[in-house]
């Protein structure tokens, strides 16, 4: 059988096993595929993710995923793999960065959109001109969270002081 077909079969099997949570089996298939075709950028990316998920070898996995992104920056799946690796290592900030970079390549990629949606969307700080971390914003945010249930919030529920100093989005009384 042709080694190219074997490599592709091992790679596909490895990707499916990663998706179903069988990380050790995925790693075995992806290592073998990489041995057969060390030039495959796709193999690099998935092997990096598998190393991180199966054996917690985050640094080595990150290097492989980043190499894949550098070689073929136009593949959104490589950014998704890098982001998943960062999430698995506990680095949410870098994961979001990777997902956003992938969305810059392809705004319609379903995997990247789902990954970003899983983080939810933060509401505006109560007082817009103060930093989110300011004590007043933190306190007002906690109060707002207890008064208005998360699923029911609208822009009108979150009054914030605009740059003029007046309540910018507070509902007006007749």
Tab-separated table of C-alpha atoms in Angstrom:
chain	number	residue	atom	x	y	z
A	1	UNK	CA	0.000	0.000	0.000
A	2	UNK	CA	1.184	3.536	-0.758
A	3	UNK	CA	2.780	5.308	2.253
A	4	UNK	CA	0.862	8.493	1.421
A	5	UNK	CA	-2.441	6.643	1.828
A	6	UNK	CA	-1.287	5.015	5.044
A	7	UNK	CA	-0.189	8.383	6.416
A	8	UNK	CA	-3.515	9.990	5.522
A	9	UNK	CA	-5.423	7.085	7.086
A	10	UNK	CA	-3.390	7.306	10.313
A	11	UNK	CA	-3.862	11.065	10.407
A	12	UNK	CA	-7.640	10.816	9.906
A	13	UNK	CA	-7.909	8.138	12.567
A	14	UNK	CA	-5.835	10.250	14.953
A	15	UNK	CA	-8.017	13.325	14.382
A	16	UNK	CA	-11.199	11.311	14.986
A	17	UNK	CA	-9.760	9.792	18.158
A	18	UNK	CA	-8.803	13.261	19.415
A	19	UNK	CA	-12.340	14.450	18.785
A	20	UNK	CA	-13.803	11.560	20.741
A	21	UNK	CA	-11.460	12.007	23.705
A	22	UNK	CA	-9.221	8.967	23.133
A	23	UNK	CA	-6.026	10.968	23.440
A	24	UNK	CA	-3.500	8.158	23.953
A	25	UNK	CA	-4.766	6.226	20.916
A	26	UNK	CA	-4.822	9.432	18.897
A	27	UNK	CA	-1.242	10.182	19.899
A	28	UNK	CA	-0.121	6.710	18.798
A	29	UNK	CA	-1.703	7.154	15.347
A	30	UNK	CA	-0.419	10.703	14.923
A	31	UNK	CA	3.138	9.782	15.947
A	32	UNK	CA	3.161	7.019	13.349
A	33	UNK	CA	1.773	9.383	10.684
A	34	UNK	CA	4.454	11.926	11.556
A	35	UNK	CA	7.171	9.268	11.241
A	36	UNK	CA	5.925	8.516	7.740
A	37	UNK	CA	5.558	12.171	6.700
A	38	UNK	CA	7.501	14.652	8.835
A	39	UNK	CA	6.729	17.449	6.337
A	40	UNK	CA	2.967	17.327	6.915
A	41	UNK	CA	1.916	20.574	8.573
A	42	UNK	CA	-1.471	19.110	9.424
A	43	UNK	CA	0.270	16.253	11.185
A	44	UNK	CA	2.411	18.717	13.174
A	45	UNK	CA	-0.616	20.606	14.425
A	46	UNK	CA	-2.629	17.589	15.535
A	47	UNK	CA	0.412	15.833	16.972
A	48	UNK	CA	1.136	18.913	19.092
A	49	UNK	CA	-2.406	18.920	20.431
A	50	UNK	CA	-2.293	15.169	21.095
A	51	UNK	CA	1.000	15.470	23.014
A	52	UNK	CA	-0.558	18.106	25.224
A	53	UNK	CA	-3.814	16.258	25.847
A	54	UNK	CA	-2.452	12.717	26.208
A	55	UNK	CA	0.811	13.294	28.051
A	56	UNK	CA	0.531	16.875	29.387
A	57	UNK	CA	3.639	17.804	27.375
A	58	UNK	CA	2.378	21.332	26.797
A	59	UNK	CA	5.657	23.005	25.840
A	60	UNK	CA	6.519	20.438	23.146
A	61	UNK	CA	2.947	20.432	21.891
A	62	UNK	CA	2.876	24.225	21.753
A	63	UNK	CA	6.092	24.283	19.714
A	64	UNK	CA	4.616	21.863	17.166
A	65	UNK	CA	1.318	23.755	16.941
A	66	UNK	CA	3.091	27.098	16.555
A	67	UNK	CA	5.359	25.664	13.872
A	68	UNK	CA	2.288	24.513	11.950
A	69	UNK	CA	0.738	27.985	12.253
A	70	UNK	CA	3.970	29.637	11.075
A	71	UNK	CA	4.279	27.291	8.095
A	72	UNK	CA	0.635	27.570	6.979
A	73	UNK	CA	-0.948	30.551	8.719
A	74	UNK	CA	-4.016	30.374	6.465
A	75	UNK	CA	-5.486	27.215	8.052
A	76	UNK	CA	-7.971	28.104	10.802
A	77	UNK	CA	-7.881	24.546	12.192
A	78	UNK	CA	-4.258	25.048	13.271
A	79	UNK	CA	-5.275	28.067	15.373
A	80	UNK	CA	-8.114	26.016	16.849
A	81	UNK	CA	-5.648	23.280	17.854
A	82	UNK	CA	-3.292	25.850	19.372
A	83	UNK	CA	-6.177	27.412	21.294
A	84	UNK	CA	-7.335	24.028	22.589
A	85	UNK	CA	-3.792	23.325	23.738
A	86	UNK	CA	-3.684	26.637	25.620
A	87	UNK	CA	-7.037	25.865	27.251
A	88	UNK	CA	-5.816	22.443	28.330
A	89	UNK	CA	-2.737	24.046	29.880
A	90	UNK	CA	-4.921	26.548	31.752
A	91	UNK	CA	-3.945	29.601	29.693
A	92	UNK	CA	-7.349	31.052	28.789
A	93	UNK	CA	-5.959	34.406	27.655
A	94	UNK	CA	-3.671	32.842	25.047
A	95	UNK	CA	-6.446	30.459	23.988
A	96	UNK	CA	-8.731	33.391	23.230
A	97	UNK	CA	-5.872	35.063	21.337
A	98	UNK	CA	-5.387	31.928	19.193
A	99	UNK	CA	-9.109	31.613	18.475
A	100	UNK	CA	-9.299	35.287	17.482
A	101	UNK	CA	-6.288	34.942	15.189
A	102	UNK	CA	-7.978	31.955	13.553
A	103	UNK	CA	-11.172	33.944	13.072
A	104	UNK	CA	-9.122	36.638	11.338
A	105	UNK	CA	-8.208	33.955	8.798
A	106	UNK	CA	-11.745	32.587	8.423
A	107	UNK	CA	-14.653	34.315	10.191
A	108	UNK	CA	-17.002	31.477	9.275
A	109	UNK	CA	-15.019	28.570	10.778
A	110	UNK	CA	-17.552	26.671	12.899
A	111	UNK	CA	-14.989	25.244	15.326
A	112	UNK	CA	-13.467	28.620	16.115
A	113	UNK	CA	-16.864	30.283	16.439
A	114	UNK	CA	-18.028	27.558	18.835
A	115	UNK	CA	-14.823	27.874	20.856
A	116	UNK	CA	-15.293	31.628	21.221
A	117	UNK	CA	-18.996	31.244	22.025
A	118	UNK	CA	-18.129	28.855	24.849
A	119	UNK	CA	-16.531	31.758	26.732
A	120	UNK	CA	-19.747	33.768	26.681
A	121	UNK	CA	-19.879	37.516	26.403
A	122	UNK	CA	-19.040	39.924	29.173
A	123	UNK	CA	-21.476	42.706	29.873
A	124	UNK	CA	-20.308	46.291	29.892
A	125	UNK	CA	-18.872	47.632	33.124
A	126	UNK	CA	-21.420	49.745	35.038
A	127	UNK	CA	-19.295	52.889	34.761
A	128	UNK	CA	-17.753	52.899	31.305
A	129	UNK	CA	-14.966	55.424	31.858
A	130	UNK	CA	-13.542	53.482	34.827
A	131	UNK	CA	-11.505	50.325	34.290
A	132	UNK	CA	-13.363	47.030	34.696
A	133	UNK	CA	-11.080	46.233	37.655
A	134	UNK	CA	-11.936	49.439	39.559
A	135	UNK	CA	-13.526	48.818	42.982
A	136	UNK	CA	-16.655	50.817	42.105
A	137	UNK	CA	-17.223	48.823	38.905
A	138	UNK	CA	-16.662	45.552	40.729
A	139	UNK	CA	-19.131	46.458	43.473
A	140	UNK	CA	-21.811	47.753	41.100
A	141	UNK	CA	-21.310	44.718	38.866
A	142	UNK	CA	-21.909	42.366	41.795
A	143	UNK	CA	-25.045	44.270	42.741
A	144	UNK	CA	-26.289	44.189	39.146
A	145	UNK	CA	-25.582	40.461	38.946
A	146	UNK	CA	-27.722	39.747	42.011
A	147	UNK	CA	-30.580	42.078	40.971
A	148	UNK	CA	-30.863	41.258	37.249
A	149	UNK	CA	-30.604	37.561	36.267
A	150	UNK	CA	-27.943	36.961	33.593
A	151	UNK	CA	-30.320	35.649	30.914
A	152	UNK	CA	-32.632	38.654	31.261
A	153	UNK	CA	-30.082	41.449	30.874
A	154	UNK	CA	-30.430	43.943	28.091
A	155	UNK	CA	-28.555	47.134	27.299
A	156	UNK	CA	-31.226	49.074	29.227
A	157	UNK	CA	-30.596	46.984	32.348
A	158	UNK	CA	-26.982	48.080	32.505
A	159	UNK	CA	-26.847	51.823	33.034
A	160	UNK	CA	-23.362	53.186	32.576
A	161	UNK	CA	-21.892	56.615	32.929
A	162	UNK	CA	-20.841	57.904	29.542
A	163	UNK	CA	-17.902	60.198	28.936
A	164	UNK	CA	-20.173	63.220	29.620
A	165	UNK	CA	-20.772	62.049	33.179
A	166	UNK	CA	-24.547	61.527	32.773
A	167	UNK	CA	-26.274	58.196	32.786
A	168	UNK	CA	-25.849	57.172	29.152
A	169	UNK	CA	-28.263	54.260	28.896
A	170	UNK	CA	-30.553	54.629	31.895
A	171	UNK	CA	-34.257	54.377	31.108
A	172	UNK	CA	-36.021	57.730	31.335
A	173	UNK	CA	-39.135	58.263	33.422
A	174	UNK	CA	-42.107	59.945	31.676
